[in-house]
mmCIF file of C-alpha atoms and ligand atoms in Angstrom:
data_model
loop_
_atom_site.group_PDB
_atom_site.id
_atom_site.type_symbol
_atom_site.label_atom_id
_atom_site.label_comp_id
_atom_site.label_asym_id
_atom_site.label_seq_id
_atom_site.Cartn_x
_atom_site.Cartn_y
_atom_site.Cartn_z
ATOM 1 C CA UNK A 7 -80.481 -100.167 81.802
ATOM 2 C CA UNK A 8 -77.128 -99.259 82.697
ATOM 3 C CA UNK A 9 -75.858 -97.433 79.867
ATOM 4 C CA UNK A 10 -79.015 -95.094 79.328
ATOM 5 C CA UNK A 11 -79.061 -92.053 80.494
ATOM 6 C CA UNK A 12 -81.956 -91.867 83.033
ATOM 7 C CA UNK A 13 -83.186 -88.576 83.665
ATOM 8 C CA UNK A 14 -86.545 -89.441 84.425
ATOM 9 C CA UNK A 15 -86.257 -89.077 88.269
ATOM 10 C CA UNK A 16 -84.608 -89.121 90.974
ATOM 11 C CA UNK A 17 -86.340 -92.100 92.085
ATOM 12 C CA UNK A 18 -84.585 -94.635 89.686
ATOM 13 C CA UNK A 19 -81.332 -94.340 91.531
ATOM 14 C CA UNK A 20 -79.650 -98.105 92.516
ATOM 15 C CA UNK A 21 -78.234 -98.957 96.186
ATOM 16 C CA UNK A 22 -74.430 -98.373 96.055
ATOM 17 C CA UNK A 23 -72.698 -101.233 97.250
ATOM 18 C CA UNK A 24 -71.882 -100.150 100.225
ATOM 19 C CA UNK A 25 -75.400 -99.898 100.800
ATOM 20 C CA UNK A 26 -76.253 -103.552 100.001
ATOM 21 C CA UNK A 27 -73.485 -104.257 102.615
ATOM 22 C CA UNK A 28 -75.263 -102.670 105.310
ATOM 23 C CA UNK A 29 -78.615 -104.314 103.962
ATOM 24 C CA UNK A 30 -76.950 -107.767 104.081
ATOM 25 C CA UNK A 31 -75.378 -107.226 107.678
ATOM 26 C CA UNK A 32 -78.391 -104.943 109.254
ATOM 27 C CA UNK A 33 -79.724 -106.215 112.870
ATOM 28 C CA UNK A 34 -82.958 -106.728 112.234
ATOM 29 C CA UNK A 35 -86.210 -107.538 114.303
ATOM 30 C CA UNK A 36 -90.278 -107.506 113.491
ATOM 31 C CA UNK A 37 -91.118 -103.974 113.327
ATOM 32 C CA UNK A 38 -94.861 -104.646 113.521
ATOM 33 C CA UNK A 39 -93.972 -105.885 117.761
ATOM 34 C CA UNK A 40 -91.962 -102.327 117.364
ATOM 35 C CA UNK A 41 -88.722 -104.995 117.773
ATOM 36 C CA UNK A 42 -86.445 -103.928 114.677
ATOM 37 C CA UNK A 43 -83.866 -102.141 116.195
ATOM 38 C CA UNK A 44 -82.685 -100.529 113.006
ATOM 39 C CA UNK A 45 -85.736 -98.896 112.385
ATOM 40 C CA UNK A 46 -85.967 -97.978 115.585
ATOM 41 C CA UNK A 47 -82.548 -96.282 114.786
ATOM 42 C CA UNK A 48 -83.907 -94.340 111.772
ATOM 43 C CA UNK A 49 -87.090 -93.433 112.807
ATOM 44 C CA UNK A 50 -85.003 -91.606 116.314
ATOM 45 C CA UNK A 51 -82.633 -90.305 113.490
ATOM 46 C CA UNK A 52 -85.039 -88.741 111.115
ATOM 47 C CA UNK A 53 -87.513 -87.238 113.967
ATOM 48 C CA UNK A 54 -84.421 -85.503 115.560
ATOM 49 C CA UNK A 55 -83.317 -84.189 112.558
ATOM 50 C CA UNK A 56 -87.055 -83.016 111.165
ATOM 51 C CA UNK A 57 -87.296 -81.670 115.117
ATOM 52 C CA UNK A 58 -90.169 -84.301 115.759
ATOM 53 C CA UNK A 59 -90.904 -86.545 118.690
ATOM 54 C CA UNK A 60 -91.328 -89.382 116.606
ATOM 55 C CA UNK A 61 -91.276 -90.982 113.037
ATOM 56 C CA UNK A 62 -92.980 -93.723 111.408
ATOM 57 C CA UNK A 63 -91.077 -95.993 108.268
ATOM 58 C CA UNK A 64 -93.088 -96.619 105.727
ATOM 59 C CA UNK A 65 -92.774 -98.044 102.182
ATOM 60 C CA UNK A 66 -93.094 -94.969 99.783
ATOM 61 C CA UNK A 67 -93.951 -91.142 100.178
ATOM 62 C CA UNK A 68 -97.716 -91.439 98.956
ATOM 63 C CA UNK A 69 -97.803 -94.051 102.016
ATOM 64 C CA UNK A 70 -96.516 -91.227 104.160
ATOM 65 C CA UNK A 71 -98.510 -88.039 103.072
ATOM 66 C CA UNK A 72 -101.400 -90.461 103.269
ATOM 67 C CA UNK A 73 -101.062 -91.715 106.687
ATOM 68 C CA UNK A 74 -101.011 -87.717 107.798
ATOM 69 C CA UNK A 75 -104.215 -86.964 106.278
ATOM 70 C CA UNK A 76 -105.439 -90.184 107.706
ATOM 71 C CA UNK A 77 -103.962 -89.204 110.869
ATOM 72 C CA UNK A 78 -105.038 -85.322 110.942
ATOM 73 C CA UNK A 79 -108.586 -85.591 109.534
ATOM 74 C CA UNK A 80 -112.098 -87.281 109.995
ATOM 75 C CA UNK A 81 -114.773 -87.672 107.333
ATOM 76 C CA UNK A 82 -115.204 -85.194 105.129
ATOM 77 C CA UNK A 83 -112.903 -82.727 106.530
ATOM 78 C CA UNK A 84 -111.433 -80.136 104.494
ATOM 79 C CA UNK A 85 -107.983 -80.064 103.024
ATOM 80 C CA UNK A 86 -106.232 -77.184 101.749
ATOM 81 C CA UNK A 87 -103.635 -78.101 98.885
ATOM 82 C CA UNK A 88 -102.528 -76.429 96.154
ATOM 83 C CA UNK A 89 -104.018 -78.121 92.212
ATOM 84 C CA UNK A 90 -100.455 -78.827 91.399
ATOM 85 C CA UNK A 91 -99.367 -81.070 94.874
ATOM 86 C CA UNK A 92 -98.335 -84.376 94.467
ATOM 87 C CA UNK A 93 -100.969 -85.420 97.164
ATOM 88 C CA UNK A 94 -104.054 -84.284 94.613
ATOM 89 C CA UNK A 95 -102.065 -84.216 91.203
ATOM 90 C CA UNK A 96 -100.099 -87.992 91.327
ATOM 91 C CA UNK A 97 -101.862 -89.816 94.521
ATOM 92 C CA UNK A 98 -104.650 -91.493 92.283
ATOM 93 C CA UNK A 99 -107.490 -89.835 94.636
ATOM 94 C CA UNK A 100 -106.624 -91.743 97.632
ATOM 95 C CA UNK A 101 -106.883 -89.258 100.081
ATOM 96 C CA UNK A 102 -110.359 -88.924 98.792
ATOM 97 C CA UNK A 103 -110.334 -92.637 98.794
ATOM 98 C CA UNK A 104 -109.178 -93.399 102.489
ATOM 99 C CA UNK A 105 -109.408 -90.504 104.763
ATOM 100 C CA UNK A 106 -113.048 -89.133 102.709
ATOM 101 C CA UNK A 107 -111.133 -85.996 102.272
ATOM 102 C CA UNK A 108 -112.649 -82.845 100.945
ATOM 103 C CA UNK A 109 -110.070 -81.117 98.883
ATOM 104 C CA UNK A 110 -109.700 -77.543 98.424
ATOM 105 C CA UNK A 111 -108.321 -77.144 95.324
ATOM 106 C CA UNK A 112 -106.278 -73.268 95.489
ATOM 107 C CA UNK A 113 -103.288 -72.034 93.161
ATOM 108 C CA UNK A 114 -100.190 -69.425 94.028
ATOM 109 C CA UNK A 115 -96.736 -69.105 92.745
ATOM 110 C CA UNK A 116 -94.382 -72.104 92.237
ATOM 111 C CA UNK A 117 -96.651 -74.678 94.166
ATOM 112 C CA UNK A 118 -96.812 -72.299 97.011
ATOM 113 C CA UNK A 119 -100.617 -72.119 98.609
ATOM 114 C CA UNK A 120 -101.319 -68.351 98.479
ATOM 115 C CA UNK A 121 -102.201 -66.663 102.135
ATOM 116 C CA UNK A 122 -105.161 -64.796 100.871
ATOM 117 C CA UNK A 123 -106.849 -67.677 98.752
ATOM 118 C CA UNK A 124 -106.788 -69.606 101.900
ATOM 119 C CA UNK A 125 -107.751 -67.193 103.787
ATOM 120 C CA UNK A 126 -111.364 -66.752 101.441
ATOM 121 C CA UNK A 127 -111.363 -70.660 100.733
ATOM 122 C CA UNK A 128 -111.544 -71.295 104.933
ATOM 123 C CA UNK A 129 -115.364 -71.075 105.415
ATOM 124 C CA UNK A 130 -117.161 -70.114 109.421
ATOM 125 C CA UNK A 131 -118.459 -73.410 110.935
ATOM 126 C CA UNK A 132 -121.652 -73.691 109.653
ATOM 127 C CA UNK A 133 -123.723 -77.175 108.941
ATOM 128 C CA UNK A 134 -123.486 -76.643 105.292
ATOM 129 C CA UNK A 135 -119.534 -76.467 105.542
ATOM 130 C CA UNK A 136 -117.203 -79.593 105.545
ATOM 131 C CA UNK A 137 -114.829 -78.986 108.879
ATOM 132 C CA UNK A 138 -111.812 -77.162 107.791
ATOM 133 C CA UNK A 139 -109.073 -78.607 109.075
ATOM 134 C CA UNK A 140 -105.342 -79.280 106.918
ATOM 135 C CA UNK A 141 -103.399 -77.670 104.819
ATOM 136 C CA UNK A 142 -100.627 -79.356 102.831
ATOM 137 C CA UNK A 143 -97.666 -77.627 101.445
ATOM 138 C CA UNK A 144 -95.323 -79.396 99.390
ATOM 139 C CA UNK A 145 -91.573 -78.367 99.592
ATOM 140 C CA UNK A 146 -89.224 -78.537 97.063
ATOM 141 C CA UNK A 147 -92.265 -78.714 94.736
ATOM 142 C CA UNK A 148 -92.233 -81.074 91.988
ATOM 143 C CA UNK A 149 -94.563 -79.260 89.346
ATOM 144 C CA UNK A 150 -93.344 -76.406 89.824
ATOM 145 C CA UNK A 151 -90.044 -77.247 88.649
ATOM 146 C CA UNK A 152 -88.453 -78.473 91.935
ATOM 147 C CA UNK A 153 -89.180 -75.453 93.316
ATOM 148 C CA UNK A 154 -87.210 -74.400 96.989
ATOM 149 C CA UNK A 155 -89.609 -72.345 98.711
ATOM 150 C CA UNK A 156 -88.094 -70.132 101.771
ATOM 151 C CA UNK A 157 -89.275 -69.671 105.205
ATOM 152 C CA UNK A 158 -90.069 -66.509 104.815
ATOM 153 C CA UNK A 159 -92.321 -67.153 101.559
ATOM 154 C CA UNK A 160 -93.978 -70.108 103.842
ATOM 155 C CA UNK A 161 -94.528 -67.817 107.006
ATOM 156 C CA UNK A 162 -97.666 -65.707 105.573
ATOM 157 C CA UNK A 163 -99.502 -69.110 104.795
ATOM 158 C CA UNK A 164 -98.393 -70.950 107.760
ATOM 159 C CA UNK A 165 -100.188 -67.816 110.123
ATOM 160 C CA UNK A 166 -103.243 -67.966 108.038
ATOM 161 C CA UNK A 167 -103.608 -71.991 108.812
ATOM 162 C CA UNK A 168 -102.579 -71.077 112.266
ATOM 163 C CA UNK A 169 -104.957 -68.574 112.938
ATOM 164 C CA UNK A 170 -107.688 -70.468 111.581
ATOM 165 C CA UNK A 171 -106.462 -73.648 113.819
ATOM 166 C CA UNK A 172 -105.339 -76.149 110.624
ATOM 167 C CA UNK A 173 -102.912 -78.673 111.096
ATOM 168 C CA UNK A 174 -100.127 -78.079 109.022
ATOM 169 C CA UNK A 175 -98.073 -81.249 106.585
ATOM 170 C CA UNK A 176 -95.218 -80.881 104.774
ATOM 171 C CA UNK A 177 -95.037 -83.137 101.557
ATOM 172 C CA UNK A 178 -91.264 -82.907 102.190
ATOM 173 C CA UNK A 179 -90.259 -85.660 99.881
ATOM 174 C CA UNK A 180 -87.052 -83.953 98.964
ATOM 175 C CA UNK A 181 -87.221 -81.394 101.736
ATOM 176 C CA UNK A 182 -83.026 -82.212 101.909
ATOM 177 C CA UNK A 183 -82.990 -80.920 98.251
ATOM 178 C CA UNK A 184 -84.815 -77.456 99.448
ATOM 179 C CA UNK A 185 -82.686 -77.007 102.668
ATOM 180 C CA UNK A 186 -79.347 -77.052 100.917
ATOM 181 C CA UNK A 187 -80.592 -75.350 97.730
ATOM 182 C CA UNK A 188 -81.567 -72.307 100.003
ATOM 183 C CA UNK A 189 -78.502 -72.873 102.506
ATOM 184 C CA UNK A 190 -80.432 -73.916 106.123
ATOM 185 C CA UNK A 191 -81.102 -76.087 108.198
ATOM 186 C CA UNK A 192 -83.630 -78.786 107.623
ATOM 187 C CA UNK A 193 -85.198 -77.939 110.720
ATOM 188 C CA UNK A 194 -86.019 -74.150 109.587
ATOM 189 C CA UNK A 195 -87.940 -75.885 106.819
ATOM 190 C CA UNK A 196 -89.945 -77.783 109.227
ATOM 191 C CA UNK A 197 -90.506 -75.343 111.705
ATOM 192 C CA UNK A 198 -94.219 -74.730 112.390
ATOM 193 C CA UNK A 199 -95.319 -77.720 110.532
ATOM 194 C CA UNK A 200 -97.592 -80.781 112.662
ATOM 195 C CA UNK A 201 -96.283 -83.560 110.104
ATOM 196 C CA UNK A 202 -94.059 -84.159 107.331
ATOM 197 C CA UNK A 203 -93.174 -86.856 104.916
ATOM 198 C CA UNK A 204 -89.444 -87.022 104.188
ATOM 199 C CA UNK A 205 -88.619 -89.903 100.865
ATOM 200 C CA UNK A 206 -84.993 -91.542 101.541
ATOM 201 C CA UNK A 207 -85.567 -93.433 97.851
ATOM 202 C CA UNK A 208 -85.376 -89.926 96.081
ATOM 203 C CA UNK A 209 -82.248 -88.167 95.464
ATOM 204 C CA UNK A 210 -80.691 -89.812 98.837
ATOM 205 C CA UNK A 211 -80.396 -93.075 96.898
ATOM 206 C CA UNK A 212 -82.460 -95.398 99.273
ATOM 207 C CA UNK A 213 -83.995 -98.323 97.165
ATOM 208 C CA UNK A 214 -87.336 -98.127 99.353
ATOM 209 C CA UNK A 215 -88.391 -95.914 102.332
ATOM 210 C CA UNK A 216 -90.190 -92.967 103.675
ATOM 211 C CA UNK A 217 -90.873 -91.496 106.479
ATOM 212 C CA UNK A 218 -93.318 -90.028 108.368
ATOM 213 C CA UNK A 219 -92.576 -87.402 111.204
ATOM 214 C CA UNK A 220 -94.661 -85.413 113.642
ATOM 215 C CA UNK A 221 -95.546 -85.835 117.368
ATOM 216 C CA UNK A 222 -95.620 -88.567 119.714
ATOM 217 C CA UNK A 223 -99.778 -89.094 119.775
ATOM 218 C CA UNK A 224 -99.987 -88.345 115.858
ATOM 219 C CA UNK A 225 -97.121 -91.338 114.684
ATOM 220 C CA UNK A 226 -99.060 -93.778 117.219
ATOM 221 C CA UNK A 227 -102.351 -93.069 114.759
ATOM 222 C CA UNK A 228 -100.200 -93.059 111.791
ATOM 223 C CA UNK A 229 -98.791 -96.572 112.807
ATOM 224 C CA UNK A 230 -102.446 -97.778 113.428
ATOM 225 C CA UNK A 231 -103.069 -96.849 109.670
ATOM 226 C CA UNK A 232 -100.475 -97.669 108.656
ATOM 227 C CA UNK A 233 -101.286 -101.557 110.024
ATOM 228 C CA UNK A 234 -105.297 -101.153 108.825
ATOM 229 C CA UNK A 235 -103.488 -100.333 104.963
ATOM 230 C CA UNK A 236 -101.054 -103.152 105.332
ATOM 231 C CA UNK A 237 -98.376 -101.372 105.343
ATOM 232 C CA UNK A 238 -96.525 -102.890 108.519
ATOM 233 C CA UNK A 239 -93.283 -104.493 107.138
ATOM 234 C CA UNK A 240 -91.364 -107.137 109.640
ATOM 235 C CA UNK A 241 -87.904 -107.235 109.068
ATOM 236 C CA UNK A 242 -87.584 -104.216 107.828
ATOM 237 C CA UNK A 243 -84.361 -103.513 109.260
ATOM 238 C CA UNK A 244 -82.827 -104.748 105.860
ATOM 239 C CA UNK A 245 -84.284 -101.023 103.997
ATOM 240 C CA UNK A 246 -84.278 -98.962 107.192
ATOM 241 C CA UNK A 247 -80.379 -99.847 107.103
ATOM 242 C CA UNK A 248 -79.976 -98.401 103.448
ATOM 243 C CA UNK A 249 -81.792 -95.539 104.691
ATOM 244 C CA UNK A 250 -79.374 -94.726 107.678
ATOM 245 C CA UNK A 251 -76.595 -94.217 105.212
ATOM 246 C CA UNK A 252 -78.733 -92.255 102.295
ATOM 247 C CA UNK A 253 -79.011 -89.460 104.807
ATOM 248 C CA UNK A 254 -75.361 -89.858 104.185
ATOM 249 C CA UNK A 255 -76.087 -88.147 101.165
ATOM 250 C CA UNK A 256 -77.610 -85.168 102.047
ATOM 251 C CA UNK A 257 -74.285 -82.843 101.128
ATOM 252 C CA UNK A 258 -73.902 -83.609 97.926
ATOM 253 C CA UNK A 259 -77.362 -83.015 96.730
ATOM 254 C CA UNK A 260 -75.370 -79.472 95.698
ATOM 255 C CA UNK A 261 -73.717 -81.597 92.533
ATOM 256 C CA UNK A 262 -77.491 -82.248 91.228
ATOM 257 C CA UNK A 263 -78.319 -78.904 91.447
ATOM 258 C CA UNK A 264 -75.139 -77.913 89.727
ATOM 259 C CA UNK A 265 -75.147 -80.284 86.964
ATOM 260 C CA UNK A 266 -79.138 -79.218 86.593
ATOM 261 C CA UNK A 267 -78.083 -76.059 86.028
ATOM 262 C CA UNK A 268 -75.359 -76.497 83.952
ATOM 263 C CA UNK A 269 -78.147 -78.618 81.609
ATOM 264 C CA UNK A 270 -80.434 -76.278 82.078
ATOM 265 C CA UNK A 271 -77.951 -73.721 80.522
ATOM 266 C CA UNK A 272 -76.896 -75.931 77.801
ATOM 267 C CA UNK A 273 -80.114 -76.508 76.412
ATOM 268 C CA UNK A 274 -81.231 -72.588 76.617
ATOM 269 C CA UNK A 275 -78.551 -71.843 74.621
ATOM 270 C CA UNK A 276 -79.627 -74.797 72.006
ATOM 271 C CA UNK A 277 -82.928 -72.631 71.997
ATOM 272 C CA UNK A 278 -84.839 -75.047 74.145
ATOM 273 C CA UNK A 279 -87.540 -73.309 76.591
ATOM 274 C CA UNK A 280 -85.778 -75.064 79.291
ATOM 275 C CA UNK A 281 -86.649 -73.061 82.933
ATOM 276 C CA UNK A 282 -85.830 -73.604 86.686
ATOM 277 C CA UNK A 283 -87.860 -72.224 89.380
ATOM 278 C CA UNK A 284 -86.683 -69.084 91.417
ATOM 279 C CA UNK A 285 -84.597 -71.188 93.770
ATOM 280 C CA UNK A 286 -84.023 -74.287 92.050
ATOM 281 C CA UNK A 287 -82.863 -77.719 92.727
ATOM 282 C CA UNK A 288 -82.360 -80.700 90.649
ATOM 283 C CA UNK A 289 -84.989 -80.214 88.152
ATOM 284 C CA UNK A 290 -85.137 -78.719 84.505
ATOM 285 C CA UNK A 291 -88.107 -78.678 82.623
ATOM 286 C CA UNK A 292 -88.427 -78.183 79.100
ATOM 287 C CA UNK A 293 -91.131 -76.502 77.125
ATOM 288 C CA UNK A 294 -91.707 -78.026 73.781
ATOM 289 C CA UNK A 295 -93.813 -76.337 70.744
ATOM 290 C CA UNK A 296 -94.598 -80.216 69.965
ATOM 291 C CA UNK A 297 -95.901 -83.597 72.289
ATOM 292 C CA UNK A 298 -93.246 -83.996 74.716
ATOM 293 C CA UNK A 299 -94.589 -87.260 74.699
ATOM 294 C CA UNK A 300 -92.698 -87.992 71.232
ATOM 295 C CA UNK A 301 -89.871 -85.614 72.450
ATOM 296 C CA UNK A 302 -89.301 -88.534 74.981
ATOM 297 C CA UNK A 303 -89.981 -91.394 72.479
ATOM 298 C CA UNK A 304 -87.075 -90.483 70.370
ATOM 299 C CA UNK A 305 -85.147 -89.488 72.855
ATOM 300 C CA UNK A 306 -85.294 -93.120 74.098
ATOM 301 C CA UNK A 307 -84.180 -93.966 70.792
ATOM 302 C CA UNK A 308 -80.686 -92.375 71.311
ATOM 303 C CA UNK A 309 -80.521 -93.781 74.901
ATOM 304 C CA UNK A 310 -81.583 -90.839 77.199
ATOM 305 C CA UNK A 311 -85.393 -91.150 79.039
ATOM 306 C CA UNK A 312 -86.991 -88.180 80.140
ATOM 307 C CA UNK A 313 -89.904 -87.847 81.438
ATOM 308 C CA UNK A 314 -93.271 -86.083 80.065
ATOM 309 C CA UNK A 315 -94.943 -83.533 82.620
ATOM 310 C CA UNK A 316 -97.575 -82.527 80.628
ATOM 311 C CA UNK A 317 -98.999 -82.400 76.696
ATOM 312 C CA UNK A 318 -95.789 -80.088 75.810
ATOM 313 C CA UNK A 319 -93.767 -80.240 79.240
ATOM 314 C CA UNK A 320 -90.824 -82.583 80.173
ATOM 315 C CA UNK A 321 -89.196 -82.556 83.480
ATOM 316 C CA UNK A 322 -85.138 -83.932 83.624
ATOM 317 C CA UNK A 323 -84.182 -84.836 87.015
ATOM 318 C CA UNK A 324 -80.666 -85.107 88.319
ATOM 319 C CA UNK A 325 -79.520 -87.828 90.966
ATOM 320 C CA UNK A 326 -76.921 -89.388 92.286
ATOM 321 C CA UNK A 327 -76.961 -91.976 89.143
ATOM 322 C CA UNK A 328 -76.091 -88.629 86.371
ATOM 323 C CA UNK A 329 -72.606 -87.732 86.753
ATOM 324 C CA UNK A 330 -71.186 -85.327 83.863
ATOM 325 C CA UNK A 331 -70.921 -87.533 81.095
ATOM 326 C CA UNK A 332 -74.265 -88.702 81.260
ATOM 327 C CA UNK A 333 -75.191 -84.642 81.475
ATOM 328 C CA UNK A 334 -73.300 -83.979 77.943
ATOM 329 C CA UNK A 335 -74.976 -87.132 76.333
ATOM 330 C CA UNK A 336 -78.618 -85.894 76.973
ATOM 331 C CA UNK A 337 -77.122 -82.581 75.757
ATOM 332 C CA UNK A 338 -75.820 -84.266 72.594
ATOM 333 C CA UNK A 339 -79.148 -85.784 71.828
ATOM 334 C CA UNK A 340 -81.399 -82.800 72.920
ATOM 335 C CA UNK A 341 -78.949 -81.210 69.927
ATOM 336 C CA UNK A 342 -79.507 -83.494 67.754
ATOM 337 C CA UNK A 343 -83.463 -84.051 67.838
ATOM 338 C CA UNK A 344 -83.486 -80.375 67.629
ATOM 339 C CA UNK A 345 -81.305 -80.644 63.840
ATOM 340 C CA UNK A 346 -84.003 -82.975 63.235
ATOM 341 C CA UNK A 347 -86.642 -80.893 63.935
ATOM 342 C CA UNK A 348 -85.021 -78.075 62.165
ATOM 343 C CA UNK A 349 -85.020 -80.491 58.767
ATOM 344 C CA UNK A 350 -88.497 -81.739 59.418
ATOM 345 C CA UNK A 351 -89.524 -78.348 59.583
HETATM 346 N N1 TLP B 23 -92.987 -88.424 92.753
HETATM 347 C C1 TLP B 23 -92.658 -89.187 91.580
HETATM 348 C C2 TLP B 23 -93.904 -89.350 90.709
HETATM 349 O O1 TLP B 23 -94.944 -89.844 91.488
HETATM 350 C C3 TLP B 23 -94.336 -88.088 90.059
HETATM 351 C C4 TLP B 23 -91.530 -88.508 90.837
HETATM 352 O O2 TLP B 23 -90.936 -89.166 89.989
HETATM 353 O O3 TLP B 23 -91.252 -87.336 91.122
HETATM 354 N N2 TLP B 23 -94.318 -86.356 97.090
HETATM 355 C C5 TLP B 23 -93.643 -85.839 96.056
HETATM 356 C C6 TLP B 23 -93.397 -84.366 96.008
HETATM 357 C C7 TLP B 23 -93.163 -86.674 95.043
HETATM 358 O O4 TLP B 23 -92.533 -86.137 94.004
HETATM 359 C C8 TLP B 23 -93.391 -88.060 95.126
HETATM 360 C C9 TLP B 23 -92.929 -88.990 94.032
HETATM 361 C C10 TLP B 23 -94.102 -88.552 96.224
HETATM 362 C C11 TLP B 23 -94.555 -87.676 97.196
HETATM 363 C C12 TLP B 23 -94.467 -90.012 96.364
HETATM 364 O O5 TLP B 23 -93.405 -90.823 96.625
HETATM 365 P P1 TLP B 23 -93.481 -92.401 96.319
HETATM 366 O O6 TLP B 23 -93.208 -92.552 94.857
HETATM 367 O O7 TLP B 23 -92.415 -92.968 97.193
HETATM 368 O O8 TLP B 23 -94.834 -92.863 96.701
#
């Protein structure tokens, strides 16, 4: 697949080499005895940079947003997400499916849970009631475009969980893309929050790993699910090591969101509906009047995938993996399915 232009995510990225090197020379012991000293490395890496006592490696981000729900929640408990989170929209149920999760389905502005929905969605304890007790927020958001959502757009929400004594997670699967599309620290992102799930095999360029982050007490019950779902890996020094050097990365996550941009601005002016969200990152979506499913079919054709988000809806994802040429041959093809379009029409 080398030659096509992948646009589909950001999760199709391949280890640079000097990442395999690392992989091939890691020190490695069995994590499940807690004896892999390179996970121990990135796990005390990632929870001091999240500002957590602890994290958790796991093998993908619905693993991690999982394990918090897991972790926060008992039977039946309520959870407060927004319809368009990953954990609802692309987790296949499972929170319903493991934790026995009620899910409060509520809606706001690019992915962000509105304070006053949740405020009338949180019902008095009452028998009749499920217990509320979680709300997720997702952050960038993917639906909504790769959407960077601010601290002070989170605060407002945050205080209405707070006051009503949720636990707070963070979907933070590219949280890295948010901080440096709105210029802070990680940390400020983060701040407030009981968990979050940070992916290192998204635009960081990991092959595999996630992690989970929150405190002390909260990553011991994570790990416990995280044995119980068979997700305790042994020498799993080998991906934690790739990991250590995708937060390498982190810096020049500012190139995707340029070149998105830049394609973003290329295909407006080719008369595509092609948006970014208030503070964007490295997304671009593109509203069709026809299937974006075929869109993405002939697309294919002339080498470039893309990804259908909905009936009419494709997202385009930047990564490491798109460099400019790539970003002027999806241009060139978006201009010429267009022509084609034009003559079918
Ligand atoms: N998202 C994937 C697909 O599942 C849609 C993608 O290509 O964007 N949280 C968020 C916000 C995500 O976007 C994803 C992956 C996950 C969690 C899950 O991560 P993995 O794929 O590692 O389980």
């Amino acid at each position: 697949m080398s030659d096509w232009v992948d646009l589909r995510s950001d999760t199709v990225t391949r280890p640079s080499p000097a990442m395999r090197d690392a992989m091939a020379g890691a020190e490695v012991g069995d994590d499940v005895y807690g004896e892999d000293p390179t996970v121990n490395r990135l796990q005390a890496v990632v929870a001091e940079r999240l500002g957590f006592e602890a994290a958790l490696f796991v093998p993908s981000g619905t693993m991690a947003n999982q394990l918090a729900v897991l972790a926060h929640t008992e039977r039946g408990d309520e959870v407060f997400i927004h319809q368009d989170s990953h954990v609802y929209y692309y987790e296949g149920g499972a929170a319903a499916l493991w934790a026995g999760a009620t899910l409060s389905l509520l809606t706001g502005a690019e992915g962000l849970v509105d304070p006053e929905r949740l405020e009338q969605a949180i019902r008095p304890a009452n028998i009749h009631h499920p217990r509320p007790r979680l709300l997720i927020l997702e952050n960038s958001h993917n639906r909504a475009g790769g959407a960077a959502l601010a601290v002070e757009r989170l605060r407002p929400v945050l205080a209405v969980a707070r006051a009503h004594g949720l636990f707070i997670h963070v979907d933070g699967a590219r949280l890295y893309n948010a901080a440096v599309a709105l210029g802070v620290d990680v940390r400020a992102l983060t701040a407030g929050a009981d968990s979050v799930a940070l992916c290192l095999s998204k635009g960081l360029g990991a092959p595999v790993g996630s992690l989970l982050a929150g405190s002390r007490a909260l990553i011991d019950r994570a790990r416990t699910y995280r044995k119980w779902l068979g997700g305790g890996m042994r020498q799993a020094g080998i991906l934690a090591a790739a990991g250590l050097l995708a937060l390498d990365n982190v810096a020049r996550l500012a190139d995707d969101h340029a070149r998105a941009g830049r394609l973003q601005a290329e295909l407006a002016a080719r008369g595509f509906d092609a948006w970014r969200p208030s503070v964007p990152t490295n997304m671009v979506m593109v509203d069709l009047p026809g299937s974006a499913a075929a869109f993405a079919a002939q697309a294919r054709n002339h080498g470039v995938l893309v990804g259908a988000m909905g009936p009419r809806r494709l997202r385009l994802v930047t990564h490491l993996d798109i460099h400019d040429d790539q970003v002027h041959r999806a241009i060139a093809v978006f201009d010429r399915l267009a022509g084609e379009a034009e003559h079918a029409g």
